[in-house]
mmCIF file of N, CA and C in Angstrom:
data_model
loop_
_atom_site.group_PDB
_atom_site.id
_atom_site.type_symbol
_atom_site.label_atom_id
_atom_site.label_comp_id
_atom_site.label_asym_id
_atom_site.label_seq_id
_atom_site.Cartn_x
_atom_site.Cartn_y
_atom_site.Cartn_z
ATOM 1 N N MET U 1 11.524 19.583 -31.646
ATOM 2 C CA MET U 1 12.553 19.085 -32.431
ATOM 3 C C MET U 1 11.766 17.246 -32.133
ATOM 4 N N ILE U 2 11.777 16.157 -32.536
ATOM 5 C CA ILE U 2 10.774 15.080 -31.947
ATOM 6 C C ILE U 2 13.057 14.392 -32.492
ATOM 7 N N PRO U 3 13.674 13.895 -31.828
ATOM 8 C CA PRO U 3 14.980 13.483 -31.748
ATOM 9 C C PRO U 3 14.270 11.557 -32.715
ATOM 10 N N ASP U 4 15.535 11.156 -34.238
ATOM 11 C CA ASP U 4 14.774 9.897 -34.343
ATOM 12 C C ASP U 4 14.226 9.073 -33.426
ATOM 13 N N THR U 5 13.066 8.057 -33.650
ATOM 14 C CA THR U 5 12.946 6.502 -33.071
ATOM 15 C C THR U 5 13.723 6.241 -32.731
ATOM 16 N N PRO U 6 13.530 6.107 -31.844
ATOM 17 C CA PRO U 6 14.494 4.694 -30.675
ATOM 18 C C PRO U 6 14.374 3.508 -32.118
ATOM 19 N N THR U 7 15.310 2.543 -32.131
ATOM 20 C CA THR U 7 15.664 1.897 -32.489
ATOM 21 C C THR U 7 14.725 0.572 -31.841
ATOM 22 N N ILE U 8 14.168 -0.621 -32.671
ATOM 23 C CA ILE U 8 13.971 -1.820 -31.881
ATOM 24 C C ILE U 8 14.538 -2.834 -31.111
ATOM 25 N N VAL U 9 15.661 -2.699 -30.289
ATOM 26 C CA VAL U 9 16.762 -2.922 -30.012
ATOM 27 C C VAL U 9 16.433 -2.192 -28.881
ATOM 28 N N GLN U 10 16.656 -0.896 -28.770
ATOM 29 C CA GLN U 10 16.665 -0.035 -27.605
ATOM 30 C C GLN U 10 15.157 -0.179 -27.380
ATOM 31 N N LEU U 11 13.682 0.067 -27.840
ATOM 32 C CA LEU U 11 12.812 -0.482 -26.967
ATOM 33 C C LEU U 11 12.668 -1.839 -26.185
ATOM 34 N N SER U 12 12.899 -2.709 -26.654
ATOM 35 C CA SER U 12 12.800 -3.836 -26.645
ATOM 36 C C SER U 12 13.710 -4.162 -25.187
ATOM 37 N N HIS U 13 15.091 -3.230 -25.056
ATOM 38 C CA HIS U 13 15.789 -3.650 -23.987
ATOM 39 C C HIS U 13 15.049 -2.269 -22.392
ATOM 40 N N VAL U 14 14.324 -0.883 -22.868
ATOM 41 C CA VAL U 14 13.344 -0.475 -22.112
ATOM 42 C C VAL U 14 12.743 -1.682 -21.977
ATOM 43 N N ILE U 15 12.055 -1.891 -22.501
ATOM 44 C CA ILE U 15 10.602 -3.024 -21.965
ATOM 45 C C ILE U 15 10.787 -3.761 -21.157
ATOM 46 N N SER U 16 12.545 -4.897 -21.460
ATOM 47 C CA SER U 16 12.668 -5.613 -20.905
ATOM 48 C C SER U 16 13.513 -5.071 -18.760
ATOM 49 N N GLN U 17 13.113 -4.237 -19.278
ATOM 50 C CA GLN U 17 14.377 -3.096 -17.841
ATOM 51 C C GLN U 17 13.350 -2.966 -17.722
ATOM 52 N N ALA U 18 11.438 -3.002 -17.732
ATOM 53 C CA ALA U 18 10.751 -2.443 -17.489
ATOM 54 C C ALA U 18 9.284 -3.616 -16.923
ATOM 55 N N ALA U 19 10.045 -4.766 -17.378
ATOM 56 C CA ALA U 19 9.553 -6.103 -16.803
ATOM 57 C C ALA U 19 9.457 -6.930 -15.323
ATOM 58 N N ALA U 20 10.712 -6.367 -14.657
ATOM 59 C CA ALA U 20 10.946 -6.107 -13.576
ATOM 60 C C ALA U 20 9.412 -4.754 -12.069
ATOM 61 N N PRO U 21 10.142 -3.409 -12.245
ATOM 62 C CA PRO U 21 9.072 -3.213 -11.649
ATOM 63 C C PRO U 21 7.512 -2.693 -11.835
ATOM 64 N N ALA U 22 6.759 -4.029 -13.687
ATOM 65 C CA ALA U 22 5.294 -4.526 -13.643
ATOM 66 C C ALA U 22 4.956 -5.078 -12.724
ATOM 67 N N PHE U 23 6.117 -6.606 -12.563
ATOM 68 C CA PHE U 23 5.304 -7.774 -11.515
ATOM 69 C C PHE U 23 5.919 -6.134 -10.533
ATOM 70 N N LEU U 24 6.267 -5.623 -9.734
ATOM 71 C CA LEU U 24 5.998 -5.361 -8.574
ATOM 72 C C LEU U 24 5.302 -4.905 -8.627
ATOM 73 N N LEU U 25 4.558 -3.611 -9.428
ATOM 74 C CA LEU U 25 3.188 -2.761 -9.340
ATOM 75 C C LEU U 25 2.012 -3.322 -9.020
ATOM 76 N N GLY U 26 2.220 -5.242 -10.004
ATOM 77 C CA GLY U 26 1.693 -6.070 -9.623
ATOM 78 C C GLY U 26 1.116 -6.324 -8.112
ATOM 79 N N ALA U 27 2.068 -7.055 -7.684
ATOM 80 C CA ALA U 27 2.359 -6.919 -5.979
ATOM 81 C C ALA U 27 1.641 -5.870 -5.479
ATOM 82 N N VAL U 28 2.356 -4.770 -5.600
ATOM 83 C CA VAL U 28 1.589 -3.874 -4.666
ATOM 84 C C VAL U 28 -0.046 -3.568 -5.242
ATOM 85 N N ALA U 29 0.050 -3.777 -5.846
ATOM 86 C CA ALA U 29 -1.530 -3.450 -6.301
ATOM 87 C C ALA U 29 -2.752 -4.472 -5.481
ATOM 88 N N ALA U 30 -2.000 -5.483 -5.868
ATOM 89 C CA ALA U 30 -2.370 -6.439 -4.430
ATOM 90 C C ALA U 30 -2.397 -6.982 -3.872
ATOM 91 N N PHE U 31 -1.495 -6.553 -3.005
ATOM 92 C CA PHE U 31 -1.408 -5.273 -1.744
ATOM 93 C C PHE U 31 -2.244 -4.608 -1.068
ATOM 94 N N ILE U 32 -2.281 -3.496 -2.235
ATOM 95 C CA ILE U 32 -3.759 -2.465 -1.788
ATOM 96 C C ILE U 32 -4.948 -3.298 -1.404
ATOM 97 N N ALA U 33 -5.059 -4.386 -2.329
ATOM 98 C CA ALA U 33 -6.573 -4.662 -2.219
ATOM 99 C C ALA U 33 -6.603 -5.652 -0.905
ATOM 100 N N VAL U 34 -5.781 -6.269 -0.298
ATOM 101 C CA VAL U 34 -5.487 -6.739 0.624
ATOM 102 C C VAL U 34 -6.155 -6.455 1.326
ATOM 103 N N LEU U 35 -5.290 -4.616 1.986
ATOM 104 C CA LEU U 35 -5.186 -3.868 2.955
ATOM 105 C C LEU U 35 -6.525 -3.106 2.638
ATOM 106 N N ILE U 36 -7.492 -2.992 1.954
ATOM 107 C CA ILE U 36 -8.006 -1.875 1.928
ATOM 108 C C ILE U 36 -9.464 -3.349 2.604
ATOM 109 N N SER U 37 -9.420 -4.276 1.839
ATOM 110 C CA SER U 37 -9.996 -5.527 2.403
ATOM 111 C C SER U 37 -10.011 -5.745 4.106
ATOM 112 N N ARG U 38 -9.240 -5.445 4.450
ATOM 113 C CA ARG U 38 -9.024 -5.483 5.877
ATOM 114 C C ARG U 38 -9.427 -4.222 6.800
ATOM 115 N N LEU U 39 -9.043 -2.747 5.712
ATOM 116 C CA LEU U 39 -9.893 -1.761 6.385
ATOM 117 C C LEU U 39 -11.170 -1.850 6.001
ATOM 118 N N ASN U 40 -11.731 -2.806 5.298
ATOM 119 C CA ASN U 40 -13.157 -2.582 5.371
ATOM 120 C C ASN U 40 -13.814 -3.892 6.299
ATOM 121 N N ARG U 41 -13.150 -4.847 6.767
ATOM 122 C CA ARG U 41 -13.435 -5.338 7.304
ATOM 123 C C ARG U 41 -13.450 -4.418 9.610
ATOM 124 N N VAL U 42 -12.412 -3.726 9.424
ATOM 125 C CA VAL U 42 -12.621 -3.034 10.644
ATOM 126 C C VAL U 42 -13.727 -1.660 10.687
ATOM 127 N N VAL U 43 -13.877 -0.844 9.013
ATOM 128 C CA VAL U 43 -14.772 -0.066 9.483
ATOM 129 C C VAL U 43 -16.411 -1.300 8.907
ATOM 130 N N ASP U 44 -16.382 -2.623 9.128
ATOM 131 C CA ASP U 44 -17.841 -2.601 9.537
ATOM 132 C C ASP U 44 -17.498 -3.169 10.843
ATOM 133 N N ARG U 45 -16.824 -3.647 11.473
ATOM 134 C CA ARG U 45 -17.080 -4.299 13.001
ATOM 135 C C ARG U 45 -17.522 -3.513 13.828
ATOM 136 N N THR U 46 -16.546 -1.462 13.412
ATOM 137 C CA THR U 46 -17.061 -0.757 13.566
ATOM 138 C C THR U 46 -18.432 -0.317 13.764
ATOM 139 N N ILE U 47 -18.735 0.475 12.791
ATOM 140 C CA ILE U 47 -20.120 0.153 12.861
ATOM 141 C C ILE U 47 -20.919 -0.634 13.717
ATOM 142 N N VAL U 48 -20.868 -1.793 13.301
ATOM 143 C CA VAL U 48 -21.854 -2.564 14.293
ATOM 144 C C VAL U 48 -22.026 -2.247 15.995
ATOM 145 N N LEU U 49 -20.392 -2.720 16.346
ATOM 146 C CA LEU U 49 -20.410 -1.942 17.749
ATOM 147 C C LEU U 49 -21.227 -0.450 17.812
ATOM 148 N N ASN U 50 -20.897 1.020 16.469
ATOM 149 C CA ASN U 50 -21.109 1.654 17.593
ATOM 150 C C ASN U 50 -22.818 1.660 17.241
ATOM 151 N N ALA U 51 -23.459 0.755 16.384
ATOM 152 C CA ALA U 51 -24.964 0.331 16.677
ATOM 153 C C ALA U 51 -25.515 0.246 17.810
ATOM 154 N N ILE U 52 -24.733 -1.077 18.546
ATOM 155 C CA ILE U 52 -24.875 -1.070 20.174
ATOM 156 C C ILE U 52 -25.764 0.184 21.012
ATOM 157 N N ALA U 53 -26.573 -0.061 20.983
ATOM 158 C CA ALA U 53 -27.479 1.361 22.618
ATOM 159 C C ALA U 53 -26.535 0.946 24.155
ATOM 160 N N ASP U 54 -26.061 2.562 24.352
ATOM 161 C CA ASP U 54 -25.300 2.207 25.241
ATOM 162 C C ASP U 54 -25.557 2.558 26.547
ATOM 163 N N ASN U 55 -27.520 2.009 26.346
ATOM 164 C CA ASN U 55 -28.328 0.982 27.659
ATOM 165 C C ASN U 55 -28.152 -0.505 27.792
ATOM 166 N N ASP U 56 -27.800 -0.818 26.443
ATOM 167 C CA ASP U 56 -27.475 -1.840 26.568
ATOM 168 C C ASP U 56 -27.401 -3.134 27.116
ATOM 169 N N PRO U 57 -27.683 -3.791 29.098
ATOM 170 C CA PRO U 57 -26.224 -4.165 29.776
ATOM 171 C C PRO U 57 -25.622 -5.366 29.318
ATOM 172 N N THR U 58 -26.076 -6.161 28.015
ATOM 173 C CA THR U 58 -25.867 -7.140 27.839
ATOM 174 C C THR U 58 -24.340 -7.150 26.562
ATOM 175 N N LYS U 59 -24.518 -5.754 25.974
ATOM 176 C CA LYS U 59 -23.675 -5.627 24.570
ATOM 177 C C LYS U 59 -22.422 -4.170 25.306
ATOM 178 N N SER U 60 -23.205 -3.366 25.563
ATOM 179 C CA SER U 60 -23.066 -2.182 25.974
ATOM 180 C C SER U 60 -20.690 -2.554 26.327
ATOM 181 N N ARG U 61 -20.744 -3.554 26.884
ATOM 182 C CA ARG U 61 -19.452 -3.833 27.051
ATOM 183 C C ARG U 61 -18.631 -4.035 25.815
ATOM 184 N N LEU U 62 -18.582 -4.316 24.481
ATOM 185 C CA LEU U 62 -18.410 -4.602 23.720
ATOM 186 C C LEU U 62 -17.635 -3.525 22.988
ATOM 187 N N LYS U 63 -18.666 -1.891 22.973
ATOM 188 C CA LYS U 63 -17.853 -1.514 23.242
ATOM 189 C C LYS U 63 -16.251 -0.746 23.764
ATOM 190 N N THR U 64 -16.159 -1.291 23.628
ATOM 191 C CA THR U 64 -14.739 -1.234 24.797
ATOM 192 C C THR U 64 -13.398 -1.883 23.367
ATOM 193 N N ASP U 65 -14.150 -1.913 22.632
ATOM 194 C CA ASP U 65 -13.002 -1.741 21.828
ATOM 195 C C ASP U 65 -12.289 -1.252 20.671
ATOM 196 N N LEU U 66 -14.027 -0.219 20.907
ATOM 197 C CA LEU U 66 -13.351 0.343 19.813
ATOM 198 C C LEU U 66 -12.143 1.621 19.349
ATOM 199 N N PRO U 67 -12.358 1.750 20.575
ATOM 200 C CA PRO U 67 -10.374 3.054 20.630
ATOM 201 C C PRO U 67 -8.733 1.279 19.505
ATOM 202 N N ARG U 68 -9.185 0.316 20.231
ATOM 203 C CA ARG U 68 -8.440 -0.474 18.900
ATOM 204 C C ARG U 68 -8.784 -0.843 17.661
ATOM 205 N N LEU U 69 -10.263 -0.828 17.591
ATOM 206 C CA LEU U 69 -10.016 -0.782 15.690
ATOM 207 C C LEU U 69 -9.448 0.546 15.579
ATOM 208 N N LEU U 70 -9.622 1.524 16.202
ATOM 209 C CA LEU U 70 -9.467 3.244 15.125
ATOM 210 C C LEU U 70 -8.190 2.944 15.411
ATOM 211 N N ARG U 71 -7.607 2.917 15.961
ATOM 212 C CA ARG U 71 -6.019 2.578 15.918
ATOM 213 C C ARG U 71 -5.532 1.620 15.305
ATOM 214 N N ARG U 72 -6.553 0.183 14.040
ATOM 215 C CA ARG U 72 -5.987 -0.573 13.772
ATOM 216 C C ARG U 72 -6.487 -0.141 12.743
ATOM 217 N N ALA U 73 -7.192 0.397 12.519
ATOM 218 C CA ALA U 73 -7.535 1.411 11.065
ATOM 219 C C ALA U 73 -6.407 3.244 10.649
ATOM 220 N N ALA U 74 -6.089 3.415 11.051
ATOM 221 C CA ALA U 74 -5.250 4.271 11.807
ATOM 222 C C ALA U 74 -3.886 3.910 10.254
ATOM 223 N N MET U 75 -3.528 2.667 11.517
ATOM 224 C CA MET U 75 -2.583 1.943 10.638
ATOM 225 C C MET U 75 -2.741 0.808 9.484
ATOM 226 N N ILE U 76 -3.243 0.887 8.990
ATOM 227 C CA ILE U 76 -3.744 0.273 6.862
ATOM 228 C C ILE U 76 -4.012 1.654 6.568
ATOM 229 N N ASN U 77 -4.542 2.710 7.290
ATOM 230 C CA ASN U 77 -4.676 3.720 6.127
ATOM 231 C C ASN U 77 -3.328 4.222 6.207
ATOM 232 N N ARG U 78 -2.130 4.928 6.482
ATOM 233 C CA ARG U 78 -1.156 4.193 6.481
ATOM 234 C C ARG U 78 -0.293 3.295 5.458
ATOM 235 N N ALA U 79 -0.606 2.465 5.732
ATOM 236 C CA ALA U 79 -0.071 1.249 4.738
ATOM 237 C C ALA U 79 -0.377 1.600 3.611
ATOM 238 N N ILE U 80 -1.911 1.771 3.697
ATOM 239 C CA ILE U 80 -2.732 2.061 1.859
ATOM 240 C C ILE U 80 -1.687 3.561 1.106
ATOM 241 N N PHE U 81 -1.751 4.218 1.874
ATOM 242 C CA PHE U 81 -1.276 5.813 1.913
ATOM 243 C C PHE U 81 0.618 5.282 0.812
ATOM 244 N N TRP U 82 1.575 4.514 1.980
ATOM 245 C CA TRP U 82 2.250 4.292 1.703
ATOM 246 C C TRP U 82 2.426 3.294 0.914
ATOM 247 N N ALA U 83 2.254 2.083 0.574
ATOM 248 C CA ALA U 83 1.751 1.122 -1.330
ATOM 249 C C ALA U 83 0.783 2.379 -1.660
ATOM 250 N N VAL U 84 0.629 2.821 -2.351
ATOM 251 C CA VAL U 84 -0.218 3.759 -2.793
ATOM 252 C C VAL U 84 0.980 4.717 -3.688
ATOM 253 N N ILE U 85 1.860 4.986 -2.757
ATOM 254 C CA ILE U 85 3.378 6.184 -3.196
ATOM 255 C C ILE U 85 4.399 5.677 -3.724
ATOM 256 N N SER U 86 4.819 4.492 -3.267
ATOM 257 C CA SER U 86 5.369 2.747 -3.561
ATOM 258 C C SER U 86 4.711 2.413 -5.516
ATOM 259 N N SER U 87 3.537 2.347 -5.568
ATOM 260 C CA SER U 87 2.452 2.530 -7.174
ATOM 261 C C SER U 87 2.745 2.863 -7.909
ATOM 262 N N ILE U 88 2.554 4.795 -7.418
ATOM 263 C CA ILE U 88 3.386 5.289 -7.919
ATOM 264 C C ILE U 88 4.854 6.282 -8.488
ATOM 265 N N THR U 89 5.115 5.786 -6.936
ATOM 266 C CA THR U 89 7.204 6.262 -8.219
ATOM 267 C C THR U 89 7.009 4.896 -8.840
ATOM 268 N N ILE U 90 6.740 3.233 -8.886
ATOM 269 C CA ILE U 90 7.119 2.240 -9.952
ATOM 270 C C ILE U 90 6.747 2.761 -11.211
ATOM 271 N N THR U 91 5.190 3.750 -11.079
ATOM 272 C CA THR U 91 4.860 4.449 -12.288
ATOM 273 C C THR U 91 6.164 5.212 -12.874
ATOM 274 N N LEU U 92 6.085 5.818 -12.184
ATOM 275 C CA LEU U 92 6.815 7.363 -12.796
ATOM 276 C C LEU U 92 8.032 6.723 -13.296
ATOM 277 N N LEU U 93 8.967 5.372 -12.882
ATOM 278 C CA LEU U 93 9.453 4.950 -13.474
ATOM 279 C C LEU U 93 9.520 3.986 -14.622
ATOM 280 N N VAL U 94 8.105 3.393 -14.768
ATOM 281 C CA VAL U 94 7.797 3.743 -15.935
ATOM 282 C C VAL U 94 8.097 4.019 -17.156
ATOM 283 N N ILE U 95 7.342 5.327 -17.084
ATOM 284 C CA ILE U 95 7.701 6.420 -17.499
ATOM 285 C C ILE U 95 8.464 6.832 -17.890
ATOM 286 N N VAL U 96 9.776 7.664 -16.626
ATOM 287 C CA VAL U 96 10.834 8.018 -17.154
ATOM 288 C C VAL U 96 11.584 6.968 -18.255
ATOM 289 N N ALA U 97 11.742 6.108 -17.852
ATOM 290 C CA ALA U 97 12.126 4.591 -18.344
ATOM 291 C C ALA U 97 12.168 4.814 -20.128
ATOM 292 N N PHE U 98 10.951 5.108 -20.033
ATOM 293 C CA PHE U 98 10.099 5.361 -21.931
ATOM 294 C C PHE U 98 10.665 6.324 -22.736
ATOM 295 N N VAL U 99 10.512 7.490 -21.454
ATOM 296 C CA VAL U 99 10.567 8.373 -21.925
ATOM 297 C C VAL U 99 12.103 9.199 -22.774
ATOM 298 N N SER U 100 12.912 8.562 -21.492
ATOM 299 C CA SER U 100 14.511 9.011 -21.501
ATOM 300 C C SER U 100 14.815 7.994 -22.421
ATOM 301 N N ALA U 101 14.892 6.439 -23.120
ATOM 302 C CA ALA U 101 14.561 6.031 -23.895
ATOM 303 C C ALA U 101 14.382 6.185 -25.224
ATOM 304 N N PHE U 102 13.010 7.450 -25.557
ATOM 305 C CA PHE U 102 12.735 7.455 -26.505
ATOM 306 C C PHE U 102 13.597 8.881 -26.778
ATOM 307 N N PHE U 103 14.002 10.285 -26.025
ATOM 308 C CA PHE U 103 14.815 11.371 -26.322
ATOM 309 C C PHE U 103 16.223 10.573 -26.158
ATOM 310 N N GLY U 104 16.286 9.656 -26.281
ATOM 311 C CA GLY U 104 18.208 9.045 -26.351
ATOM 312 C C GLY U 104 18.873 9.493 -25.041
ATOM 313 N N ILE U 105 18.194 9.602 -23.368
ATOM 314 C CA ILE U 105 19.169 10.288 -22.210
ATOM 315 C C ILE U 105 19.364 8.950 -21.429
ATOM 316 N N ARG U 106 20.367 9.535 -21.120
ATOM 317 C CA ARG U 106 20.457 8.645 -19.913
ATOM 318 C C ARG U 106 19.273 8.280 -19.072
ATOM 319 N N HIS U 107 18.990 7.534 -18.185
ATOM 320 C CA HIS U 107 17.924 7.655 -17.714
ATOM 321 C C HIS U 107 18.179 6.279 -16.032
ATOM 322 N N GLU U 108 19.942 6.197 -16.361
ATOM 323 C CA GLU U 108 20.029 4.918 -14.840
ATOM 324 C C GLU U 108 20.057 5.019 -13.839
ATOM 325 N N HIS U 109 20.958 6.797 -13.457
ATOM 326 C CA HIS U 109 20.558 7.025 -11.532
ATOM 327 C C HIS U 109 18.936 7.487 -11.721
ATOM 328 N N GLY U 110 18.118 7.769 -12.381
ATOM 329 C CA GLY U 110 16.959 8.984 -11.874
ATOM 330 C C GLY U 110 15.764 7.506 -11.761
ATOM 331 N N VAL U 111 16.347 6.333 -12.487
ATOM 332 C CA VAL U 111 15.512 4.747 -12.239
ATOM 333 C C VAL U 111 15.564 4.235 -11.389
ATOM 334 N N ALA U 112 17.290 4.395 -10.541
ATOM 335 C CA ALA U 112 17.761 3.640 -9.764
ATOM 336 C C ALA U 112 17.256 4.340 -8.700
ATOM 337 N N LEU U 113 16.446 5.337 -8.324
ATOM 338 C CA LEU U 113 16.442 6.913 -7.671
ATOM 339 C C LEU U 113 15.255 6.022 -7.445
ATOM 340 N N LEU U 114 14.197 5.844 -8.468
ATOM 341 C CA LEU U 114 13.105 5.987 -8.217
ATOM 342 C C LEU U 114 13.039 4.345 -6.948
ATOM 343 N N PHE U 115 12.879 3.611 -7.940
ATOM 344 C CA PHE U 115 13.389 2.072 -7.690
ATOM 345 C C PHE U 115 13.397 2.223 -5.861
ATOM 346 N N VAL U 116 14.565 3.387 -5.482
ATOM 347 C CA VAL U 116 15.388 3.061 -4.405
ATOM 348 C C VAL U 116 13.464 3.385 -3.262
ATOM 349 N N ILE U 117 13.593 4.848 -3.711
ATOM 350 C CA ILE U 117 11.537 5.558 -3.219
ATOM 351 C C ILE U 117 11.439 4.267 -3.010
ATOM 352 N N SER U 118 10.421 3.413 -4.469
ATOM 353 C CA SER U 118 9.428 2.613 -4.571
ATOM 354 C C SER U 118 9.216 2.153 -3.509
ATOM 355 N N LEU U 119 10.645 0.763 -3.064
ATOM 356 C CA LEU U 119 10.622 0.320 -2.465
ATOM 357 C C LEU U 119 10.825 0.440 -0.961
ATOM 358 N N CYS U 120 11.856 1.708 -0.364
ATOM 359 C CA CYS U 120 11.064 2.213 0.993
ATOM 360 C C CYS U 120 9.930 2.517 1.379
ATOM 361 N N ALA U 121 9.571 2.811 0.391
ATOM 362 C CA ALA U 121 7.525 2.812 0.439
ATOM 363 C C ALA U 121 7.135 1.988 0.888
ATOM 364 N N PHE U 122 7.786 0.784 -0.076
ATOM 365 C CA PHE U 122 6.664 -0.072 0.298
ATOM 366 C C PHE U 122 6.899 -1.021 1.690
ATOM 367 N N THR U 123 8.114 -0.692 2.158
ATOM 368 C CA THR U 123 8.480 -0.957 3.158
ATOM 369 C C THR U 123 7.737 -0.569 4.185
ATOM 370 N N VAL U 124 7.356 -0.003 4.456
ATOM 371 C CA VAL U 124 6.951 1.531 5.353
ATOM 372 C C VAL U 124 5.577 1.097 5.853
ATOM 373 N N SER U 125 4.615 0.451 4.451
ATOM 374 C CA SER U 125 3.837 -0.444 4.150
ATOM 375 C C SER U 125 3.549 -1.041 4.737
ATOM 376 N N LEU U 126 4.250 -1.945 4.560
ATOM 377 C CA LEU U 126 4.612 -3.006 4.802
ATOM 378 C C LEU U 126 4.973 -3.271 7.025
ATOM 379 N N ILE U 127 5.872 -2.955 6.851
ATOM 380 C CA ILE U 127 6.162 -1.871 8.135
ATOM 381 C C ILE U 127 4.459 -2.035 9.310
ATOM 382 N N ASP U 128 3.662 -0.842 8.517
ATOM 383 C CA ASP U 128 2.402 -0.441 8.967
ATOM 384 C C ASP U 128 1.598 -1.777 9.099
ATOM 385 N N PHE U 129 1.891 -2.160 8.298
ATOM 386 C CA PHE U 129 1.206 -3.637 7.774
ATOM 387 C C PHE U 129 1.073 -4.822 8.733
ATOM 388 N N ALA U 130 1.868 -5.077 9.097
ATOM 389 C CA ALA U 130 2.722 -5.671 10.701
ATOM 390 C C ALA U 130 2.366 -5.495 11.832
ATOM 391 N N ARG U 131 2.546 -3.934 11.380
ATOM 392 C CA ARG U 131 2.270 -3.309 13.287
ATOM 393 C C ARG U 131 0.726 -3.615 13.305
ATOM 394 N N LYS U 132 -0.201 -3.333 12.354
ATOM 395 C CA LYS U 132 -1.924 -3.943 12.313
ATOM 396 C C LYS U 132 -2.079 -4.576 12.719
ATOM 397 N N VAL U 133 -1.442 -5.811 12.661
ATOM 398 C CA VAL U 133 -1.594 -7.379 12.733
ATOM 399 C C VAL U 133 -0.978 -7.805 14.171
ATOM 400 N N LYS U 134 -0.054 -7.571 14.080
ATOM 401 C CA LYS U 134 0.627 -7.751 15.580
ATOM 402 C C LYS U 134 -0.700 -6.921 17.406
ATOM 403 N N VAL U 135 -1.217 -5.285 16.742
ATOM 404 C CA VAL U 135 -2.755 -5.475 17.241
ATOM 405 C C VAL U 135 -3.856 -6.519 16.858
ATOM 406 N N ALA U 136 -3.875 -6.314 15.697
ATOM 407 C CA ALA U 136 -4.883 -8.152 16.002
ATOM 408 C C ALA U 136 -5.504 -8.173 16.322
ATOM 409 N N LEU U 137 -3.528 -8.884 16.635
ATOM 410 C CA LEU U 137 -3.855 -10.545 16.830
ATOM 411 C C LEU U 137 -3.270 -10.306 18.754
ATOM 412 N N SER U 138 -2.327 -9.300 19.423
ATOM 413 C CA SER U 138 -2.449 -9.463 20.257
ATOM 414 C C SER U 138 -3.115 -8.852 21.463
ATOM 415 N N GLU U 139 -4.336 -8.164 21.096
ATOM 416 C CA GLU U 139 -5.363 -8.080 21.865
ATOM 417 C C GLU U 139 -6.601 -8.733 21.030
ATOM 418 N N PHE U 140 -7.572 -9.948 21.585
ATOM 419 C CA PHE U 140 -8.414 -10.120 20.627
ATOM 420 C C PHE U 140 -9.383 -9.766 20.825
ATOM 421 N N ASP U 141 -10.172 -9.772 20.161
ATOM 422 C CA ASP U 141 -12.261 -9.418 20.617
ATOM 423 C C ASP U 141 -11.949 -10.380 21.733
ATOM 424 N N HIS U 142 -12.552 -10.252 23.300
ATOM 425 C CA HIS U 142 -12.503 -10.465 24.018
ATOM 426 C C HIS U 142 -14.086 -11.266 24.255
ATOM 427 N N PHE U 143 -14.846 -10.143 23.724
ATOM 428 C CA PHE U 143 -15.754 -10.145 24.223
ATOM 429 C C PHE U 143 -17.405 -11.095 23.104
ATOM 430 N N ALA U 144 -16.764 -11.021 21.732
ATOM 431 C CA ALA U 144 -17.537 -11.106 20.302
ATOM 432 C C ALA U 144 -17.600 -12.562 20.276
#
């Protein structure tokens, strides 16, 4: 049995509450795009370095950068993972808000918990990204 349809006032209240998570979702999506771009650069550089022949004396020294590139790729991969987790929890937050409004269920605690989880996952993603940037800047491409 479906309860009475929410009033316009109830729906507008839920929509106004969902605006902040929607903006956060947009920011996280843009951050994921940046992370994927950075990962693509690391992968492209790795492909170029792997294409260098081992018997090429002038360029084989460039391959010493491969372990650092693999570390950077792993950090970016973790950052992408946590950013996606953040996006999923934000999406769930909006869904829970609308569904609970539709059924007239109190949702404040659940939405607050999902928001905190989302921000924690986003924070972990930012930390992994900062670590990756630190590695990229502290160990320059000496031979490039």
